[in-house]
């Protein structure tokens, strides 16, 4: 046990990743959670400092609190806070919160001795690959909607505005856990569980898929990145994802078999038909699938995380193939809780 003299700031500290990270860091570090006013709050192990990433006054006040309570030295800032939605519509919050908010943090951090700044970026910044073709940190970027576009823009801000602060751009795969925690996966689970017609229809290549990463493996990667901060280069990009990338067909088969004991066949439909169906569903309710998602359904993201293994000594201990049946077990044991935890509409 180290004497808790080193300070870690975690933004987005009340979220799934932030709260879990605080639990892991609290025994070794003074942890400060930057978060919005009001509920939900960061875990009790962290001091909660209310901050608004879009406000200079609130940001200045937050860092005055840091200096007063902890001094001028910060071991690491783990920046998880960002704006996102699945509406597919333009929003100025991507710029105000994610891009300008990060730039504002870097500006105020220039007056501190900061050993590291970790930015949570996304796998979706990359140009899609094809089955068997791994995406490395040097692969081309091609973000296709506002969320990953804001991450690419913010990475450029990090490069230009970091000053002497060492930065890590962590490009993270889709996060999941036994409780669910993944919006695309839990919605697929819901469609199959409720025997919705849309669960059997798909407008793209079912041999394509995306890399995911278990929440606990991601937390381990972040902790290792902090612990090894003095060994890393001043600016580094790291992919964080599972060793195995499941296809959409494999996801469907594992989920349906776990739910009903048999596979649920998929019927291929044209994209125009899928878009029309999604449009109608959203006219009469808040369906997860939006028309804009149909154009991205063929995208394949298969990440290579070997740099993380080499630089951090990190190895994922979980896999989606093994976790999906446990996720379904939790659904069956308490459907109401599963729906609430994952914000699923009945």
Coordinates of C-alpha atoms in Angstrom, one line a residue:
X1 CA 0.0 0.0 0.0
X2 CA 1.4 3.4 -1.0
X3 CA 0.9 6.4 1.2
X4 CA -1.9 8.2 -0.6
X5 CA 0.1 11.3 -1.5
X6 CA -0.6 11.2 -5.3
X7 CA -3.7 12.7 -6.8
X8 CA -5.8 11.4 -9.6
X9 CA -8.7 13.4 -11.2
X10 CA -11.4 11.3 -12.9
X11 CA -14.0 13.2 -15.0
X12 CA -17.3 11.5 -15.7
X13 CA -16.8 10.0 -12.3
X14 CA -20.4 8.9 -11.6
X15 CA -20.6 6.9 -14.8
X16 CA -20.2 3.1 -15.2
X17 CA -16.5 3.4 -16.1
X18 CA -15.7 6.3 -13.8
X19 CA -17.2 4.9 -10.7
X20 CA -15.6 1.5 -11.2
X21 CA -12.3 3.2 -11.8
X22 CA -12.5 5.1 -8.6
X23 CA -13.1 1.9 -6.6
X24 CA -9.9 0.5 -8.0
X25 CA -7.8 3.6 -7.5
X26 CA -8.9 4.7 -4.1
X27 CA -6.6 2.4 -2.1
X28 CA -3.5 3.9 -3.7
X29 CA -4.4 7.5 -4.6
X30 CA -6.3 10.5 -3.5
X31 CA -9.1 10.4 -6.1
X32 CA -11.1 13.5 -7.1
X33 CA -14.2 13.0 -9.1
X34 CA -15.1 15.8 -11.5
X35 CA -18.9 15.6 -12.3
X36 CA -22.0 17.6 -13.0
X37 CA -24.2 19.0 -10.2
X38 CA -26.6 16.6 -8.6
X39 CA -27.4 12.9 -8.8
X40 CA -25.7 10.6 -9.6
X41 CA -22.7 11.2 -7.5
X42 CA -19.2 9.7 -7.7
X43 CA -18.4 6.9 -5.2
X44 CA -17.8 8.0 -1.6
X45 CA -14.1 7.0 -2.0
X46 CA -13.6 10.1 -4.1
X47 CA -14.0 13.8 -3.3
X48 CA -16.7 15.1 -5.5
X49 CA -16.0 18.4 -7.2
X50 CA -18.9 19.8 -9.3
X51 CA -17.8 21.2 -12.6
X52 CA -19.2 22.3 -15.9
X53 CA -16.9 21.5 -18.8
X54 CA -18.5 24.3 -20.8
X55 CA -17.9 27.0 -18.2
X56 CA -14.6 28.8 -17.5
X57 CA -15.8 30.0 -14.1
X58 CA -16.8 26.6 -13.0
X59 CA -13.6 25.1 -14.3
X60 CA -11.4 27.7 -12.6
X61 CA -13.2 27.1 -9.3
X62 CA -12.7 23.3 -9.6
X63 CA -9.0 23.7 -10.1
X64 CA -8.7 26.2 -7.3
X65 CA -10.2 23.5 -5.1
X66 CA -7.6 21.0 -6.3
X67 CA -4.7 23.4 -5.6
X68 CA -6.0 24.3 -2.2
X69 CA -6.6 20.7 -1.1
X70 CA -3.9 18.8 -2.8
X71 CA -1.2 21.2 -4.1
X72 CA 0.2 21.8 -7.5
X73 CA 1.0 18.2 -8.6
X74 CA -1.4 15.8 -10.3
X75 CA -0.3 12.2 -11.1
X76 CA -3.0 11.6 -13.7
X77 CA -6.2 13.0 -15.2
X78 CA -8.5 10.4 -16.6
X79 CA -10.9 12.2 -18.9
X80 CA -14.0 10.1 -19.4
X81 CA -16.6 12.8 -19.6
X82 CA -18.0 13.5 -23.1
X83 CA -21.3 14.0 -24.9
X84 CA -22.9 11.3 -26.9
X85 CA -26.3 10.2 -28.1
X86 CA -27.7 7.7 -30.7
X87 CA -30.1 10.2 -32.3
X88 CA -27.9 10.6 -35.3
X89 CA -28.7 14.3 -35.5
X90 CA -26.2 17.2 -35.3
X91 CA -25.7 18.7 -31.8
X92 CA -23.5 21.6 -30.7
X93 CA -22.9 19.7 -27.4
X94 CA -20.3 17.5 -29.2
X95 CA -18.2 20.6 -29.7
X96 CA -19.1 22.4 -26.4
X97 CA -18.6 19.4 -24.1
X98 CA -16.2 17.0 -25.8
X99 CA -14.0 19.3 -27.9
X100 CA -14.1 22.6 -26.1
X101 CA -14.5 21.0 -22.7
X102 CA -11.3 19.1 -23.1
X103 CA -9.5 22.1 -24.5
X104 CA -10.6 24.1 -21.4
X105 CA -9.3 21.4 -19.1
X106 CA -5.9 21.4 -20.8
X107 CA -5.8 25.2 -20.5
X108 CA -6.3 25.2 -16.7
X109 CA -4.0 22.2 -16.2
X110 CA -1.0 24.2 -17.7
X111 CA -0.6 25.8 -14.3
X112 CA -0.1 22.4 -12.6
X113 CA 2.6 19.7 -12.7
X114 CA 0.6 17.0 -14.5
X115 CA 2.3 13.7 -15.1
X116 CA -0.3 12.3 -17.4
X117 CA -3.6 13.0 -19.2
X118 CA -5.6 10.0 -20.4
X119 CA -8.3 10.8 -23.0
X120 CA -11.0 8.2 -23.6
X121 CA -11.4 8.1 -27.4
X122 CA -13.2 5.4 -29.4
X123 CA -12.6 2.6 -31.8
X124 CA -15.2 4.3 -34.1
X125 CA -12.7 6.9 -35.2
X126 CA -11.1 4.3 -37.5
X127 CA -12.0 3.5 -41.1
X128 CA -13.9 0.1 -41.0
X129 CA -11.8 -2.9 -41.9
X130 CA -12.9 -6.4 -43.1
X131 CA -12.9 -9.8 -41.5
X132 CA -9.4 -10.8 -40.6
X133 CA -7.9 -7.4 -41.2
X134 CA -6.8 -5.9 -37.8
X135 CA -7.1 -2.2 -37.1
X136 CA -3.9 -0.9 -35.5
X137 CA -3.2 2.5 -34.0
X138 CA -1.7 3.5 -37.4
X139 CA -4.7 2.5 -39.4
X140 CA -6.6 5.3 -41.3
X141 CA -9.2 7.3 -39.6
X142 CA -12.7 7.7 -41.0
X143 CA -15.3 8.7 -38.4
X144 CA -18.8 8.5 -39.9
X145 CA -21.1 10.3 -37.3
X146 CA -20.8 13.1 -34.8
X147 CA -19.7 11.1 -31.8
X148 CA -16.5 9.6 -33.3
X149 CA -15.9 12.8 -35.3
X150 CA -15.8 14.7 -32.0
X151 CA -13.3 12.3 -30.7
X152 CA -11.0 12.8 -33.7
X153 CA -11.2 16.6 -33.3
X154 CA -10.5 16.3 -29.6
X155 CA -7.4 14.1 -30.3
X156 CA -6.1 16.9 -32.5
X157 CA -6.8 19.4 -29.7
X158 CA -4.8 17.1 -27.3
X159 CA -1.9 17.1 -29.7
X160 CA -1.9 20.9 -30.2
X161 CA -2.8 22.1 -26.7
X162 CA -1.2 19.7 -24.3
X163 CA 1.9 21.8 -23.7
X164 CA 4.3 19.7 -21.6
X165 CA 1.6 17.4 -20.3
X166 CA 2.2 13.8 -21.5
X167 CA -1.0 12.4 -23.1
X168 CA -2.5 9.0 -23.8
X169 CA -5.2 8.7 -26.4
X170 CA -7.0 5.5 -25.5
X171 CA -9.1 4.2 -28.4
X172 CA -11.6 2.0 -26.6
X173 CA -13.8 -0.7 -28.1
X174 CA -17.5 -1.1 -27.1
X175 CA -17.7 -1.7 -23.4
X176 CA -19.9 -4.5 -21.9
X177 CA -20.3 -6.4 -18.6
X178 CA -22.3 -9.2 -17.1
X179 CA -24.9 -6.6 -16.2
X180 CA -25.1 -5.5 -19.9
X181 CA -23.7 -2.0 -20.0
X182 CA -23.5 -2.0 -23.9
X183 CA -26.4 -0.1 -25.6
X184 CA -26.1 -2.0 -28.9
X185 CA -25.8 -5.5 -27.3
X186 CA -28.5 -5.0 -24.7
X187 CA -30.9 -3.8 -27.3
X188 CA -30.2 -6.9 -29.4
X189 CA -30.7 -9.0 -26.3
X190 CA -34.0 -7.3 -25.7
X191 CA -35.3 -7.8 -29.3
X192 CA -34.5 -11.5 -29.1
X193 CA -35.9 -11.9 -25.6
X194 CA -39.2 -10.2 -26.5
X195 CA -39.3 -12.2 -29.8
X196 CA -39.6 -9.0 -31.8
X197 CA -39.8 -9.4 -35.5
X198 CA -36.9 -7.0 -35.9
X199 CA -34.7 -9.5 -34.0
X200 CA -34.8 -11.8 -37.1
X201 CA -34.3 -9.1 -39.8
X202 CA -30.9 -7.7 -40.7
X203 CA -29.9 -5.5 -43.7
X204 CA -26.1 -6.2 -43.7
X205 CA -23.5 -8.9 -43.8
X206 CA -23.9 -11.0 -40.7
X207 CA -20.2 -12.1 -41.0
X208 CA -19.2 -8.6 -40.0
X209 CA -18.9 -7.4 -36.4
X210 CA -17.1 -5.1 -34.0
X211 CA -14.6 -5.5 -31.2
X212 CA -15.8 -5.1 -27.6
X213 CA -14.0 -5.0 -24.3
X214 CA -15.2 -6.0 -20.8
X215 CA -15.6 -3.2 -18.4
X216 CA -13.2 -4.8 -15.9
X217 CA -10.5 -5.3 -18.5
X218 CA -10.8 -1.6 -19.5
X219 CA -10.4 -0.6 -15.9
X220 CA -7.3 -2.7 -15.6
X221 CA -5.9 -1.1 -18.7
X222 CA -6.5 2.4 -17.3
X223 CA -4.9 1.5 -14.0
X224 CA -1.9 0.1 -15.7
X225 CA -1.6 3.2 -17.9
X226 CA -1.5 5.3 -14.7
X227 CA 1.0 3.0 -12.9
X228 CA 3.3 3.1 -16.0
X229 CA 2.9 6.8 -16.7
X230 CA 6.6 7.5 -16.3
X231 CA 7.6 4.8 -18.8
X232 CA 5.4 6.0 -21.6
X233 CA 6.2 8.4 -24.4
X234 CA 5.0 12.0 -24.1
X235 CA 2.2 11.3 -26.6
X236 CA 0.9 7.8 -27.3
X237 CA -2.2 6.2 -28.8
X238 CA -3.4 2.8 -27.5
X239 CA -6.1 0.4 -28.7
X240 CA -8.1 -1.4 -26.0
X241 CA -10.2 -4.3 -27.0
X242 CA -10.9 -8.0 -26.7
X243 CA -8.7 -10.6 -28.4
X244 CA -11.8 -12.0 -30.3
X245 CA -14.2 -10.1 -32.5
X246 CA -17.6 -11.8 -32.8
X247 CA -19.7 -11.4 -35.9
X248 CA -23.3 -10.3 -35.8
X249 CA -24.3 -13.9 -36.6
X250 CA -22.3 -15.2 -33.6
X251 CA -23.8 -12.6 -31.3
X252 CA -27.3 -13.6 -32.5
X253 CA -26.6 -17.3 -32.1
X254 CA -25.1 -17.0 -28.6
X255 CA -27.9 -14.7 -27.3
X256 CA -30.8 -16.7 -28.8
X257 CA -29.3 -20.0 -27.6
X258 CA -28.8 -18.6 -24.1
X259 CA -32.4 -17.3 -24.1
X260 CA -34.4 -20.2 -25.7
X261 CA -32.0 -23.0 -26.2
X262 CA -32.0 -22.7 -30.0
X263 CA -30.7 -20.4 -32.7
X264 CA -32.8 -17.7 -34.1
X265 CA -32.5 -17.5 -37.9
X266 CA -31.7 -14.2 -39.5
X267 CA -33.5 -13.0 -42.6
X268 CA -31.7 -10.6 -44.9
X269 CA -33.7 -7.5 -45.9
X270 CA -32.8 -4.6 -48.3
X271 CA -31.4 -1.5 -46.7
X272 CA -34.3 0.6 -48.0
X273 CA -36.8 -1.7 -46.3
X274 CA -34.9 -1.5 -43.0
X275 CA -34.8 2.3 -43.2
X276 CA -38.5 2.5 -43.8
X277 CA -39.2 0.1 -40.9
X278 CA -36.9 2.1 -38.6
X279 CA -38.6 5.3 -39.6
X280 CA -42.1 4.0 -38.9
X281 CA -41.0 2.5 -35.5
X282 CA -39.6 5.8 -34.4
X283 CA -42.8 7.6 -35.5
X284 CA -44.8 5.6 -32.9
X285 CA -42.2 5.3 -30.2
X286 CA -38.5 5.6 -29.2
X287 CA -37.0 2.7 -31.0
X288 CA -33.3 2.1 -30.7
X289 CA -32.7 1.5 -34.3
X290 CA -32.6 4.7 -36.3
X291 CA -32.6 5.0 -40.1
X292 CA -29.1 6.5 -40.1
X293 CA -27.7 3.3 -38.4
X294 CA -28.7 1.2 -41.4
X295 CA -26.0 2.7 -43.6
X296 CA -23.4 1.7 -41.0
X297 CA -24.6 -1.9 -40.4
X298 CA -22.0 -3.4 -42.8
X299 CA -19.1 -1.7 -41.0
X300 CA -16.6 -4.1 -39.5
X301 CA -14.2 -3.1 -36.7
X302 CA -11.6 -5.7 -35.7
X303 CA -9.0 -4.1 -33.5
X304 CA -5.4 -5.1 -32.7
X305 CA -4.5 -4.3 -29.1
X306 CA -1.0 -5.7 -29.1
X307 CA 0.5 -2.2 -28.4
X308 CA -1.4 -2.2 -25.0
X309 CA 0.0 -5.6 -24.3
X310 CA 3.5 -4.6 -25.0
X311 CA 3.6 -1.1 -23.4
X312 CA 1.3 -1.9 -20.4
X313 CA 1.6 -5.6 -19.9
X314 CA -2.2 -5.7 -20.3
X315 CA -4.1 -8.8 -21.3
X316 CA -7.9 -9.0 -21.4
X317 CA -9.2 -11.6 -19.0
X318 CA -12.7 -11.8 -20.3
X319 CA -14.4 -12.4 -23.7
X320 CA -17.8 -11.5 -25.1
X321 CA -18.4 -15.1 -26.1
X322 CA -18.2 -16.2 -22.4
X323 CA -20.0 -13.1 -21.0
X324 CA -23.1 -13.1 -23.1
X325 CA -24.6 -16.2 -21.5
X326 CA -24.0 -14.6 -18.0
X327 CA -25.7 -11.4 -19.3
X328 CA -28.7 -13.4 -20.3
X329 CA -28.7 -15.2 -16.9
X330 CA -29.0 -11.8 -15.2
X331 CA -31.8 -10.8 -17.5
X332 CA -33.7 -14.0 -16.8
X333 CA -33.1 -13.8 -13.0
X334 CA -34.5 -10.2 -12.8
X335 CA -35.9 -8.8 -16.1
X336 CA -37.1 -5.6 -14.4
X337 CA -33.6 -4.8 -13.0
X338 CA -31.9 -5.6 -16.3
X339 CA -34.2 -3.3 -18.1
X340 CA -33.7 -0.5 -15.6
X341 CA -29.9 -0.8 -15.4
X342 CA -29.7 -0.7 -19.2
X343 CA -32.3 1.9 -19.8
X344 CA -34.4 -0.4 -22.0
X345 CA -38.0 0.6 -22.8
X346 CA -40.7 -2.0 -22.3

